[in-house]
mmCIF file of C-alpha atoms (C1' of nucleotides) in Angstrom:
data_model
loop_
_atom_site.group_PDB
_atom_site.id
_atom_site.type_symbol
_atom_site.label_atom_id
_atom_site.label_comp_id
_atom_site.label_asym_id
_atom_site.label_seq_id
_atom_site.Cartn_x
_atom_site.Cartn_y
_atom_site.Cartn_z
ATOM 1 C CA MET M 1 226.992 24.735 -71.337
ATOM 2 C CA PHE M 2 229.363 26.778 -68.719
ATOM 3 C CA SER M 3 228.447 27.518 -65.241
ATOM 4 C CA LYS M 4 228.067 31.298 -64.973
ATOM 5 C CA THR M 5 231.343 30.363 -62.820
ATOM 6 C CA THR M 6 233.364 28.926 -65.582
ATOM 7 C CA GLU M 7 232.218 31.765 -68.058
ATOM 8 C CA TYR M 8 234.020 34.567 -65.535
ATOM 9 C CA GLY M 9 236.798 32.224 -64.837
ATOM 10 C CA ILE M 10 237.633 31.822 -68.342
ATOM 11 C CA ARG M 11 237.340 35.649 -69.100
ATOM 12 C CA ALA M 12 239.503 36.472 -66.354
ATOM 13 C CA MET M 13 242.529 34.061 -67.082
ATOM 14 C CA ILE M 14 242.679 35.189 -70.576
ATOM 15 C CA PHE M 15 242.434 38.786 -69.041
ATOM 16 C CA ILE M 16 245.334 37.803 -66.570
ATOM 17 C CA MET M 17 247.419 35.524 -69.536
ATOM 18 C CA SER M 18 247.318 38.617 -71.604
ATOM 19 C CA ASN M 19 249.006 40.916 -68.595
ATOM 20 C CA SER M 20 251.275 38.028 -67.619
ATOM 21 C CA LEU M 21 252.616 37.812 -71.101
ATOM 22 C CA GLN M 22 254.084 41.352 -70.488
ATOM 23 C CA ASP M 23 255.163 40.439 -66.742
ATOM 24 C CA LYS M 24 252.349 42.264 -65.596
ATOM 25 C CA ARG M 25 250.594 41.342 -62.346
ATOM 26 C CA VAL M 26 246.878 42.344 -62.359
ATOM 27 C CA ARG M 27 244.455 43.044 -59.329
ATOM 28 C CA LEU M 28 240.765 42.023 -59.007
ATOM 29 C CA LYS M 29 239.764 45.675 -59.557
ATOM 30 C CA GLU M 30 241.251 45.973 -62.996
ATOM 31 C CA ILE M 31 240.053 41.921 -63.682
ATOM 32 C CA ALA M 32 236.720 42.411 -63.308
ATOM 33 C CA ALA M 33 236.454 45.892 -64.773
ATOM 34 C CA ALA M 34 238.393 44.444 -68.116
ATOM 35 C CA ILE M 35 235.798 41.432 -68.235
ATOM 36 C CA ASP M 36 232.439 43.252 -67.111
ATOM 37 C CA SER M 37 232.055 40.692 -64.119
ATOM 38 C CA PRO M 38 230.721 40.786 -60.360
ATOM 39 C CA GLU M 39 233.666 42.018 -58.875
ATOM 40 C CA SER M 40 233.029 39.889 -55.072
ATOM 41 C CA PHE M 41 232.021 36.753 -57.097
ATOM 42 C CA THR M 42 235.034 36.977 -59.643
ATOM 43 C CA ALA M 43 237.292 37.224 -56.136
ATOM 44 C CA LYS M 44 235.533 33.877 -55.267
ATOM 45 C CA ILE M 45 236.429 32.644 -58.528
ATOM 46 C CA LEU M 46 240.212 33.474 -58.409
ATOM 47 C CA GLN M 47 240.708 31.916 -54.921
ATOM 48 C CA ASN M 48 239.411 28.977 -56.247
ATOM 49 C CA LEU M 49 241.668 29.029 -59.550
ATOM 50 C CA SER M 50 244.136 30.206 -56.803
ATOM 51 C CA LYS M 51 243.764 27.157 -54.740
ATOM 52 C CA ALA M 52 244.008 24.834 -57.609
ATOM 53 C CA ASN M 53 247.441 26.324 -58.551
ATOM 54 C CA VAL M 54 246.236 27.513 -61.970
ATOM 55 C CA VAL M 55 246.865 30.898 -60.996
ATOM 56 C CA ASP M 56 249.521 32.765 -58.491
ATOM 57 C CA SER M 57 248.304 35.433 -56.196
ATOM 58 C CA VAL M 58 249.998 37.898 -54.037
ATOM 59 C CA LYS M 59 248.390 39.793 -51.380
ATOM 60 C CA GLY M 60 249.166 43.113 -50.364
ATOM 61 C CA PRO M 61 250.309 46.213 -51.608
ATOM 62 C CA HIS M 62 251.518 45.703 -55.486
ATOM 63 C CA GLY M 63 249.847 42.217 -55.144
ATOM 64 C CA GLY M 64 247.186 40.801 -57.498
ATOM 65 C CA PHE M 65 247.205 37.738 -60.007
ATOM 66 C CA GLU M 66 249.549 36.238 -62.402
ATOM 67 C CA ILE M 67 250.274 32.898 -64.545
ATOM 68 C CA ASN M 68 253.747 32.163 -63.561
ATOM 69 C CA LYS M 69 256.260 31.028 -66.544
ATOM 70 C CA ASP M 70 256.285 27.317 -66.341
ATOM 71 C CA LYS M 71 252.152 27.207 -66.764
ATOM 72 C CA MET M 72 252.150 29.633 -69.484
ATOM 73 C CA GLN M 73 252.679 27.533 -72.438
ATOM 74 C CA THR M 74 251.164 24.535 -70.744
ATOM 75 C CA LEU M 75 247.569 26.135 -69.460
ATOM 76 C CA THR M 76 244.372 25.063 -71.541
ATOM 77 C CA LEU M 77 240.381 25.517 -71.487
ATOM 78 C CA ILE M 78 239.939 22.197 -69.936
ATOM 79 C CA ASP M 79 242.257 23.216 -66.661
ATOM 80 C CA VAL M 80 240.292 25.914 -65.666
ATOM 81 C CA VAL M 81 236.808 24.130 -66.342
ATOM 82 C CA ILE M 82 238.060 21.189 -64.446
ATOM 83 C CA ALA M 83 239.636 23.598 -61.567
ATOM 84 C CA LEU M 84 235.818 25.546 -61.315
ATOM 85 C CA ASP M 85 233.154 22.218 -62.353
ATOM 86 C CA GLY M 86 235.125 19.552 -61.731
ATOM 87 C CA ASN M 87 234.159 16.490 -63.860
ATOM 88 C CA LYS M 88 230.627 17.337 -64.455
ATOM 89 C CA LEU M 89 230.877 18.010 -67.739
ATOM 90 C CA PHE M 90 232.815 14.648 -68.788
ATOM 91 C CA GLU M 91 231.017 11.909 -66.485
ATOM 92 C CA GLY M 92 227.605 10.796 -65.480
ATOM 93 C CA CYS M 93 225.007 10.123 -68.662
ATOM 94 C CA GLY M 94 223.507 12.903 -70.449
ATOM 95 C CA LEU M 95 219.791 11.694 -69.083
ATOM 96 C CA GLY M 96 220.835 11.454 -65.993
ATOM 97 C CA LEU M 97 220.924 7.941 -65.247
ATOM 98 C CA LYS M 98 222.714 6.484 -62.525
ATOM 99 C CA ALA M 99 224.191 3.466 -64.177
ATOM 100 C CA CYS M 100 224.578 4.546 -67.808
ATOM 101 C CA ASN M 101 227.365 2.622 -69.951
ATOM 102 C CA SER M 102 228.077 1.059 -73.338
ATOM 103 C CA GLU M 103 226.329 -2.247 -71.864
ATOM 104 C CA LYS M 104 223.175 -1.141 -70.406
ATOM 105 C CA PRO M 105 223.182 2.394 -72.507
ATOM 106 C CA CYS M 106 220.544 4.811 -72.282
ATOM 107 C CA PRO M 107 218.938 5.777 -75.551
ATOM 108 C CA LEU M 108 221.285 8.627 -76.524
ATOM 109 C CA HIS M 109 224.534 7.071 -74.778
ATOM 110 C CA GLN M 110 226.764 7.077 -78.191
ATOM 111 C CA HIS M 111 225.019 9.989 -79.458
ATOM 112 C CA PHE M 112 226.319 11.759 -76.395
ATOM 113 C CA LEU M 113 229.851 10.702 -76.118
ATOM 114 C CA GLU M 114 230.676 12.468 -79.477
ATOM 115 C CA VAL M 115 229.196 15.722 -78.430
ATOM 116 C CA ARG M 116 231.577 14.991 -75.531
ATOM 117 C CA THR M 117 234.340 14.120 -77.423
ATOM 118 C CA LYS M 118 233.857 17.105 -79.763
ATOM 119 C CA ILE M 119 233.544 19.505 -76.382
ATOM 120 C CA THR M 120 236.516 17.860 -74.570
ATOM 121 C CA ALA M 121 238.841 18.448 -77.942
ATOM 122 C CA MET M 122 237.713 21.992 -77.820
ATOM 123 C CA LEU M 123 238.797 22.538 -74.306
ATOM 124 C CA VAL M 124 242.183 20.402 -74.581
ATOM 125 C CA GLU M 125 242.952 22.135 -77.986
ATOM 126 C CA ASN M 126 242.419 25.899 -76.762
ATOM 127 C CA LYS M 127 245.866 26.912 -75.181
ATOM 128 C CA ILE M 128 244.943 30.190 -72.920
ATOM 129 C CA ILE M 129 248.096 31.393 -74.054
ATOM 130 C CA ASP M 130 246.620 31.818 -77.587
ATOM 131 C CA LEU M 131 243.217 32.915 -76.705
ATOM 132 C CA ALA M 132 245.256 35.786 -75.001
ATOM 133 C CA GLN M 133 247.409 36.672 -78.139
ATOM 134 C CA ASP M 134 243.989 37.076 -79.960
ATOM 135 C CA LEU M 135 242.844 39.367 -77.315
ATOM 136 C CA GLN M 136 245.980 41.162 -77.828
ATOM 137 C CA THR M 137 246.116 41.769 -81.474
ATOM 138 C CA GLY M 138 242.310 42.606 -81.050
ATOM 139 C CA LEU M 139 240.885 39.550 -82.968
ATOM 140 C CA SER M 140 238.744 39.244 -79.930
ATOM 141 C CA PHE M 141 237.493 40.836 -77.248
ATOM 142 C CA LEU M 142 236.013 39.836 -73.169
ATOM 143 C CA LYS M 143 233.299 42.150 -72.699
ATOM 144 C CA GLN M 144 230.084 43.795 -74.253
ATOM 145 C CA MET Y 1 224.604 19.532 -70.671
ATOM 146 C CA PHE Y 2 220.678 19.403 -70.276
ATOM 147 C CA SER Y 3 218.683 20.869 -66.975
ATOM 148 C CA LYS Y 4 217.068 17.661 -65.447
ATOM 149 C CA THR Y 5 213.536 19.011 -66.854
ATOM 150 C CA THR Y 6 214.981 18.412 -69.900
ATOM 151 C CA GLU Y 7 216.367 14.910 -68.982
ATOM 152 C CA TYR Y 8 213.211 13.972 -67.805
ATOM 153 C CA GLY Y 9 211.323 15.101 -70.821
ATOM 154 C CA ILE Y 10 213.152 13.262 -73.061
ATOM 155 C CA ARG Y 11 213.034 10.076 -71.201
ATOM 156 C CA ALA Y 12 209.670 10.260 -70.828
ATOM 157 C CA MET Y 13 209.017 11.338 -74.634
ATOM 158 C CA ILE Y 14 210.776 7.912 -75.498
ATOM 159 C CA PHE Y 15 208.418 6.057 -73.011
ATOM 160 C CA ILE Y 16 205.356 7.737 -73.877
ATOM 161 C CA MET Y 17 206.329 6.925 -77.992
ATOM 162 C CA SER Y 18 207.293 3.295 -77.160
ATOM 163 C CA ASN Y 19 203.590 3.437 -75.781
ATOM 164 C CA SER Y 20 202.063 5.198 -78.609
ATOM 165 C CA LEU Y 21 203.688 2.813 -81.265
ATOM 166 C CA GLN Y 22 201.649 0.475 -79.450
ATOM 167 C CA ASP Y 23 198.601 2.544 -79.380
ATOM 168 C CA LYS Y 24 199.185 2.630 -75.604
ATOM 169 C CA ARG Y 25 197.939 5.616 -74.103
ATOM 170 C CA VAL Y 26 200.144 5.932 -70.520
ATOM 171 C CA ARG Y 27 199.388 7.561 -66.966
ATOM 172 C CA LEU Y 28 201.765 9.660 -65.319
ATOM 173 C CA LYS Y 29 202.345 6.939 -62.645
ATOM 174 C CA GLU Y 30 203.462 4.677 -65.190
ATOM 175 C CA ILE Y 31 205.568 7.172 -66.883
ATOM 176 C CA ALA Y 32 207.157 7.912 -63.332
ATOM 177 C CA ALA Y 33 207.937 4.793 -62.671
ATOM 178 C CA ALA Y 34 209.185 3.567 -65.829
ATOM 179 C CA ILE Y 35 211.548 6.591 -66.173
ATOM 180 C CA ASP Y 36 212.582 6.587 -62.440
ATOM 181 C CA SER Y 37 211.623 10.040 -61.817
ATOM 182 C CA PRO Y 38 209.919 12.177 -59.361
ATOM 183 C CA GLU Y 39 206.003 11.794 -59.637
ATOM 184 C CA SER Y 40 205.006 15.345 -59.423
ATOM 185 C CA PHE Y 41 207.825 17.139 -60.857
ATOM 186 C CA THR Y 42 207.349 15.042 -63.964
ATOM 187 C CA ALA Y 43 203.971 15.739 -63.687
ATOM 188 C CA LYS Y 44 204.500 19.839 -64.676
ATOM 189 C CA ILE Y 45 207.600 18.756 -67.557
ATOM 190 C CA LEU Y 46 204.342 16.836 -69.419
ATOM 191 C CA GLN Y 47 202.111 19.696 -68.807
ATOM 192 C CA ASN Y 48 204.516 22.051 -70.737
ATOM 193 C CA LEU Y 49 204.752 19.809 -73.358
ATOM 194 C CA SER Y 50 201.340 19.078 -73.595
ATOM 195 C CA LYS Y 51 200.702 23.109 -73.740
ATOM 196 C CA ALA Y 52 203.766 23.040 -76.169
ATOM 197 C CA ASN Y 53 201.963 20.476 -78.233
ATOM 198 C CA VAL Y 54 204.869 17.873 -78.159
ATOM 199 C CA VAL Y 55 202.440 15.246 -76.467
ATOM 200 C CA ASP Y 56 198.635 14.906 -75.990
ATOM 201 C CA SER Y 57 196.882 14.490 -72.646
ATOM 202 C CA VAL Y 58 193.432 13.264 -71.603
ATOM 203 C CA LYS Y 59 192.068 13.722 -68.784
ATOM 204 C CA GLY Y 60 189.693 11.436 -66.446
ATOM 205 C CA PRO Y 61 189.183 7.605 -66.184
ATOM 206 C CA HIS Y 62 191.671 6.176 -69.061
ATOM 207 C CA GLY Y 63 193.301 9.051 -69.422
ATOM 208 C CA GLY Y 64 197.169 9.752 -70.035
ATOM 209 C CA PHE Y 65 199.796 10.547 -72.293
ATOM 210 C CA GLU Y 66 199.951 10.076 -76.086
ATOM 211 C CA ILE Y 67 201.726 11.207 -79.304
ATOM 212 C CA ASN Y 68 199.316 11.838 -82.194
ATOM 213 C CA LYS Y 69 200.015 9.567 -85.261
ATOM 214 C CA ASP Y 70 200.707 12.940 -87.225
ATOM 215 C CA LYS Y 71 203.873 13.467 -85.124
ATOM 216 C CA MET Y 72 205.088 10.246 -84.293
ATOM 217 C CA GLN Y 73 207.607 10.002 -87.270
ATOM 218 C CA THR Y 74 208.690 13.800 -87.162
ATOM 219 C CA LEU Y 75 209.185 14.609 -83.575
ATOM 220 C CA THR Y 76 212.958 14.632 -82.424
ATOM 221 C CA LEU Y 77 215.121 15.554 -79.555
ATOM 222 C CA ILE Y 78 214.942 19.109 -80.907
ATOM 223 C CA ASP Y 79 211.402 19.595 -80.271
ATOM 224 C CA VAL Y 80 211.985 18.149 -76.453
ATOM 225 C CA VAL Y 81 214.915 20.642 -75.997
ATOM 226 C CA ILE Y 82 213.040 24.057 -77.449
ATOM 227 C CA ALA Y 83 209.719 23.058 -75.585
ATOM 228 C CA LEU Y 84 211.311 22.671 -72.353
ATOM 229 C CA ASP Y 85 214.658 25.178 -72.283
ATOM 230 C CA GLY Y 86 213.655 27.110 -75.265
ATOM 231 C CA ASN Y 87 216.626 28.428 -77.371
ATOM 232 C CA LYS Y 88 219.147 28.550 -74.676
ATOM 233 C CA LEU Y 89 221.361 25.924 -75.464
ATOM 234 C CA PHE Y 90 221.398 27.462 -79.163
ATOM 235 C CA GLU Y 91 221.564 31.251 -78.408
ATOM 236 C CA GLY Y 92 223.910 33.508 -76.698
ATOM 237 C CA CYS Y 93 227.564 33.610 -76.572
ATOM 238 C CA GLY Y 94 229.406 30.704 -74.643
ATOM 239 C CA LEU Y 95 231.315 33.007 -72.104
ATOM 240 C CA GLY Y 96 228.393 35.147 -71.745
ATOM 241 C CA LEU Y 97 229.258 38.310 -73.568
ATOM 242 C CA LYS Y 98 226.247 40.089 -74.189
ATOM 243 C CA ALA Y 99 227.037 41.242 -77.764
ATOM 244 C CA CYS Y 100 229.350 38.717 -79.267
ATOM 245 C CA ASN Y 101 229.135 38.222 -82.920
ATOM 246 C CA SER Y 102 231.223 37.386 -85.885
ATOM 247 C CA GLU Y 103 232.166 41.106 -86.110
ATOM 248 C CA LYS Y 104 233.035 41.065 -82.559
ATOM 249 C CA PRO Y 105 233.772 37.931 -81.327
ATOM 250 C CA CYS Y 106 234.530 36.665 -77.724
ATOM 251 C CA PRO Y 107 237.889 34.248 -77.812
ATOM 252 C CA LEU Y 108 236.155 31.439 -78.288
ATOM 253 C CA HIS Y 109 233.556 32.343 -80.533
ATOM 254 C CA GLN Y 110 234.230 30.367 -83.694
ATOM 255 C CA HIS Y 111 235.124 27.145 -81.640
ATOM 256 C CA PHE Y 112 231.945 27.730 -79.908
ATOM 257 C CA LEU Y 113 230.130 27.434 -83.085
ATOM 258 C CA GLU Y 114 231.154 24.373 -83.845
ATOM 259 C CA VAL Y 115 230.631 22.348 -80.938
ATOM 260 C CA ARG Y 116 226.975 23.819 -80.816
ATOM 261 C CA THR Y 117 226.710 22.611 -84.382
ATOM 262 C CA LYS Y 118 227.443 19.489 -83.511
ATOM 263 C CA ILE Y 119 225.031 19.530 -80.780
ATOM 264 C CA THR Y 120 222.330 20.768 -82.898
ATOM 265 C CA ALA Y 121 223.065 17.809 -85.541
ATOM 266 C CA MET Y 122 222.466 15.231 -82.505
ATOM 267 C CA LEU Y 123 219.261 16.942 -81.687
ATOM 268 C CA VAL Y 124 218.195 17.519 -85.270
ATOM 269 C CA GLU Y 125 219.214 14.028 -86.415
ATOM 270 C CA ASN Y 126 217.570 11.737 -83.417
ATOM 271 C CA LYS Y 127 214.302 10.999 -83.954
ATOM 272 C CA ILE Y 128 212.127 10.035 -80.742
ATOM 273 C CA ILE Y 129 210.742 7.451 -82.739
ATOM 274 C CA ASP Y 130 213.746 5.635 -83.293
ATOM 275 C CA LEU Y 131 214.829 6.032 -79.866
ATOM 276 C CA ALA Y 132 211.885 4.034 -78.505
ATOM 277 C CA GLN Y 133 212.420 1.104 -80.901
ATOM 278 C CA ASP Y 134 215.791 0.811 -79.472
ATOM 279 C CA LEU Y 135 214.235 0.921 -75.989
ATOM 280 C CA GLN Y 136 211.688 -1.786 -77.004
ATOM 281 C CA THR Y 137 214.183 -3.974 -78.979
ATOM 282 C CA GLY Y 138 216.253 -3.689 -75.639
ATOM 283 C CA LEU Y 139 219.109 -1.891 -76.765
ATOM 284 C CA SER Y 140 218.919 1.001 -74.402
ATOM 285 C CA PHE Y 141 217.344 1.785 -70.967
ATOM 286 C CA LEU Y 142 215.640 4.751 -69.235
ATOM 287 C CA LYS Y 143 216.245 4.218 -65.563
ATOM 288 C CA GLN Y 144 218.788 2.741 -63.044
ATOM 289 C "C1'" DT I 1 255.874 49.556 -36.373
ATOM 290 C "C1'" DT I 2 252.169 51.993 -38.476
ATOM 291 C "C1'" DT I 3 249.628 52.210 -42.499
ATOM 292 C "C1'" DA I 4 247.671 51.259 -46.868
ATOM 293 C "C1'" DT I 5 246.692 47.979 -50.110
ATOM 294 C "C1'" DT I 6 245.120 43.658 -51.592
ATOM 295 C "C1'" DT I 7 244.032 38.354 -51.174
ATOM 296 C "C1'" DA I 8 241.289 34.929 -48.273
ATOM 297 C "C1'" DA I 9 237.719 33.194 -46.219
ATOM 298 C "C1'" DG I 10 233.039 33.005 -44.271
ATOM 299 C "C1'" DA I 11 228.734 34.377 -43.302
ATOM 300 C "C1'" DT I 12 224.616 35.668 -45.622
ATOM 301 C "C1'" DA I 13 221.521 36.850 -49.332
ATOM 302 C "C1'" DA I 14 219.333 36.790 -53.637
ATOM 303 C "C1'" DA I 15 218.191 34.064 -57.526
ATOM 304 C "C1'" DC I 16 216.907 30.225 -59.988
ATOM 305 C "C1'" DT I 17 216.250 25.487 -60.855
ATOM 306 C "C1'" DT I 18 213.921 20.857 -59.024
ATOM 307 C "C1'" DG I 19 210.760 18.945 -56.317
ATOM 308 C "C1'" DT I 20 205.955 19.069 -53.135
ATOM 309 C "C1'" DC I 21 201.573 19.295 -52.321
ATOM 310 C "C1'" DC I 22 196.703 20.581 -52.722
ATOM 311 C "C1'" DT I 23 192.307 21.653 -55.152
ATOM 312 C "C1'" DA I 24 190.348 22.258 -59.348
ATOM 313 C "C1'" DA I 25 188.546 20.426 -63.795
ATOM 314 C "C1'" DA I 26 187.486 17.013 -66.543
ATOM 315 C "C1'" DT I 27 185.446 12.506 -68.486
ATOM 316 C "C1'" DA I 28 184.475 7.319 -68.240
ATOM 317 C "C1'" DG I 29 181.301 4.516 -66.274
ATOM 318 C "C1'" DA I 30 177.747 3.016 -62.802
ATOM 319 C "C1'" DT X 1 173.200 12.275 -61.472
ATOM 320 C "C1'" DC X 2 177.489 10.568 -58.653
ATOM 321 C "C1'" DT X 3 181.830 8.408 -58.217
ATOM 322 C "C1'" DA X 4 186.179 7.345 -59.375
ATOM 323 C "C1'" DT X 5 190.076 8.449 -61.911
ATOM 324 C "C1'" DT X 6 193.079 11.526 -64.098
ATOM 325 C "C1'" DT X 7 195.400 15.487 -65.872
ATOM 326 C "C1'" DA X 8 195.589 21.063 -64.925
ATOM 327 C "C1'" DG X 9 197.035 25.007 -62.298
ATOM 328 C "C1'" DG X 10 198.874 27.491 -58.563
ATOM 329 C "C1'" DA X 11 201.295 27.784 -54.351
ATOM 330 C "C1'" DC X 12 204.709 26.795 -52.125
ATOM 331 C "C1'" DA X 13 209.440 24.275 -50.198
ATOM 332 C "C1'" DA X 14 214.058 22.679 -50.998
ATOM 333 C "C1'" DG X 15 218.596 22.700 -53.039
ATOM 334 C "C1'" DT X 16 221.918 24.913 -55.955
ATOM 335 C "C1'" DT X 17 224.271 28.803 -58.063
ATOM 336 C "C1'" DT X 18 224.818 33.026 -58.344
ATOM 337 C "C1'" DA X 19 226.202 36.993 -55.960
ATOM 338 C "C1'" DT X 20 227.336 40.179 -51.857
ATOM 339 C "C1'" DC X 21 229.286 41.996 -47.501
ATOM 340 C "C1'" DT X 22 232.542 42.121 -43.692
ATOM 341 C "C1'" DT X 23 236.757 40.822 -41.302
ATOM 342 C "C1'" DA X 24 241.168 38.546 -41.430
ATOM 343 C "C1'" DA X 25 245.369 38.130 -42.751
ATOM 344 C "C1'" DA X 26 249.629 38.702 -45.621
ATOM 345 C "C1'" DT X 27 252.821 42.574 -47.259
ATOM 346 C "C1'" DA X 28 254.840 46.678 -49.233
ATOM 347 C "C1'" DA X 29 256.539 51.002 -48.497
ATOM 348 C "C1'" DA X 30 256.765 55.035 -45.200
#
DNA sequence: TTTATTTAAGATAAACTTGTCCTAAATAGA
DNA sequence: TCTATTTAGGACAAGTTTATCTTAAATAAA
């Protein structure tokens, strides 16, 4: 479903959020350890999330990653997915046809739309902050 | 969502079915032309579908691919997907955790189950024969 | 100002998916 | 039996994703 990039990205964002809730900035090393991901690859992913303004980064001693107060309440999974994978998941024909639309649909067109709607809803409805709270209360986990 | 392999595989199967409905065996060349897919790659995919007994192949002059009478009524999308991509789509954690289950769930566990259920239902409910009939009546298309 | 710490950026490598090509095997028909 | 046709199989090539490594840039603190 998701690319590795997006899997690590979502896990990283939930971990960063759980720290930002306590005003704690976290370093790459801590993040990679907490979510059990390859450090350098995670660095690249965070770089991209930072460019996309989904997360904030600070260089130097006491630097690291954090989510600013403004975004805390609004960030959802779809922001992370779009920042990392673009609109791949939402656009294009499910069977790979170049021009598939309701006038000239592929055999799965309508069925695909329904699945896509379900996925989109899931991504829009889930706030990173809520997922981070589940993590903090021990209701969910980010590794193993 | 699907791999290129599965995209071409599904398109090929629907086309083969629409011909098998008229007792017509079709050659690789016709299939690749009909679904606008790379011929050699399509050959590999059909080879795998044939090994998995999803489609039947006949070598030599007047050879080609066909779906036998027994399977015609029962084949659904899920048979094609499993033959080509295995259980990838149905097993494993959505966030890539090695051990994610209802006891120790990832933050998306439950939400992911729902999406997966929707996808599985879509694949189980759609018979290849019905999709082929839509194609024949001009309700759907396999290329462009 | 120097040093240590930390992210940014770019080059490169490894793994996997997608795609091609060539030869072998099967078989129908002359 | 010979030839033409068609799928099977294996090797290989190209493209993409995943992952690593090295150096640069920023910045806090001594």
